[in-house]
Short mmCIF file of C-alpha atoms in Angstrom, two decimals:
data_model
loop_
_atom_site.label_atom_id
_atom_site.label_comp_id
_atom_site.label_asym_id
_atom_site.label_seq_id
_atom_site.Cartn_x
_atom_site.Cartn_y
_atom_site.Cartn_z
CA ALA A 112 18.99 -0.20 -2.83
CA ARG A 113 17.81 -1.02 -6.35
CA ALA A 114 14.29 0.12 -5.47
CA ALA A 115 15.68 3.33 -3.99
CA ALA A 116 17.62 4.00 -7.18
CA GLU A 117 14.49 3.38 -9.25
CA ILE A 118 12.40 5.76 -7.17
CA SER A 119 15.13 8.40 -7.24
CA ALA A 120 15.43 8.05 -11.03
CA ARG A 121 11.66 8.25 -11.44
CA LEU A 122 11.50 11.39 -9.29
CA ARG A 123 14.28 13.00 -11.33
CA ALA A 124 12.59 11.96 -14.59
CA MET A 125 9.28 13.42 -13.40
CA MET A 126 11.14 16.65 -12.70
CA GLY A 127 12.91 16.72 -16.05
CA GLU A 128 16.35 16.04 -14.58
CA GLY A 129 17.31 12.86 -16.36
CA GLY A 130 16.32 10.22 -18.82
CA ALA A 131 13.26 8.08 -18.46
CA PRO A 132 13.69 5.12 -16.14
CA ALA A 133 13.84 1.64 -17.57
CA LYS A 134 10.41 0.15 -18.10
CA GLN A 135 9.56 -3.04 -16.30
CA VAL A 136 7.01 -5.10 -18.18
CA ALA A 137 4.87 -7.73 -16.52
CA PRO A 138 2.87 -10.30 -18.46
CA ALA A 139 -0.26 -8.78 -20.00
CA GLU A 140 -2.62 -10.65 -17.66
CA GLU A 141 -0.83 -9.15 -14.63
CA GLN A 142 -0.75 -5.57 -15.89
CA PRO A 143 -3.46 -3.30 -14.55
CA ARG A 144 -4.75 -0.69 -16.95
CA ARG A 145 -2.82 2.44 -16.10
CA LYS A 146 -2.19 5.69 -17.86
CA GLU A 147 0.91 5.83 -19.99
CA GLY A 148 3.75 7.24 -17.92
CA ALA A 149 2.03 6.30 -14.64
CA LEU A 150 4.16 4.84 -11.89
CA SER A 151 4.14 1.11 -11.29
CA LEU A 152 2.03 -0.03 -8.35
CA GLU A 153 5.21 -1.03 -6.49
CA THR A 154 6.83 2.36 -7.02
CA GLU A 155 3.63 4.17 -6.06
CA ALA A 156 3.45 2.14 -2.84
CA LYS A 157 7.07 2.97 -1.99
CA LEU A 158 6.48 6.66 -2.65
CA SER A 159 3.35 6.56 -0.51
CA LYS A 160 5.35 5.07 2.38
CA LEU A 161 8.06 7.70 1.89
CA PHE A 162 5.42 10.45 1.93
CA ALA A 163 4.00 9.08 5.19
CA ARG A 164 7.48 9.10 6.74
CA LEU A 165 8.11 12.67 5.57
CA ASP A 166 4.75 13.84 6.95
CA THR A 167 6.01 14.07 10.51
CA SER A 168 3.13 16.31 11.62
CA GLY A 169 0.55 13.81 10.36
CA ASP A 170 -1.56 16.50 8.69
CA GLY A 171 -1.43 14.95 5.20
CA LEU A 172 0.92 17.67 3.95
CA VAL A 173 4.70 17.79 3.73
CA ASN A 174 6.48 21.12 3.97
CA LYS A 175 10.13 21.97 3.37
CA ARG A 176 11.00 21.86 7.06
CA GLU A 177 9.64 18.31 7.37
CA VAL A 178 11.64 17.15 4.36
CA ILE A 179 14.89 18.73 5.59
CA ARG A 180 14.39 17.28 9.08
CA SER A 181 13.62 13.85 7.61
CA LEU A 182 16.72 13.95 5.42
CA ARG A 183 18.86 14.42 8.55
CA HIS A 184 17.31 11.48 10.41
CA ASP A 185 16.33 9.09 7.62
CA PRO A 186 19.19 8.07 5.29
CA GLU A 187 16.80 6.00 3.17
CA ALA A 188 14.62 9.06 2.52
CA ALA A 189 17.71 11.03 1.48
CA GLU A 190 18.72 8.21 -0.87
CA LEU A 191 15.23 7.91 -2.36
CA LEU A 192 15.09 11.64 -3.02
CA GLY A 193 18.66 11.75 -4.32
CA LEU A 194 19.63 14.40 -1.78
CA PRO A 195 22.31 14.53 0.92
CA SER A 196 21.34 14.20 4.56
CA GLN A 197 22.53 17.74 5.28
CA ILE A 198 21.15 20.68 3.30
CA ARG A 199 23.39 23.75 3.43
CA GLN A 200 23.16 27.16 1.84
CA ASP A 201 26.85 27.42 0.93
CA ASP A 202 27.52 24.15 -0.92
CA GLY A 203 24.74 24.00 -3.53
CA THR A 204 22.65 21.43 -1.68
CA ARG A 205 20.02 24.04 -0.77
CA GLU A 206 19.62 24.93 -4.44
CA ALA A 207 19.24 21.25 -5.39
CA PHE A 208 16.69 20.76 -2.60
CA GLU A 209 14.69 23.84 -3.65
CA ARG A 210 14.66 22.71 -7.29
CA LEU A 211 13.42 19.24 -6.31
CA PHE A 212 10.75 20.58 -3.97
CA GLN A 213 9.47 23.20 -6.41
CA ASN A 214 9.27 20.66 -9.23
CA ILE A 215 7.22 18.30 -7.08
CA ASP A 216 5.02 21.09 -5.63
CA ALA A 217 2.49 21.17 -8.47
CA ASN A 218 0.42 24.09 -7.16
CA SER A 219 3.34 26.13 -5.72
CA ASP A 220 1.80 26.37 -2.25
CA ARG A 221 5.06 25.27 -0.60
CA GLU A 222 3.45 22.09 0.71
CA LEU A 223 3.21 18.65 -0.84
CA SER A 224 0.10 16.55 -0.69
CA TRP A 225 -0.25 12.93 -1.80
CA GLU A 226 -2.99 13.80 -4.30
#
């Protein structure tokens, strides 16, 4: 659950919807050289696994339909993304989902890729 909260906070921070997550510092000899602001290797691995679970078609891309379907059937994915399992037009959850997706979709092609 702690890891899910960290990933959710990092996603929100990347999207400008919250403060920066707490920094975890490993001893200098264990720290790989990474860009400032880059995700930890552990967080990147968890996000990669989440992406693979969301990519239900297996084509290397995740579209809105795949995310919404995954939220319904995968409570952990919903928790990691900080979204409810049901996305509805009338209760504001659709707006929250659209905001999240658009902020992650760097090239605005309505599909997410791991790259």
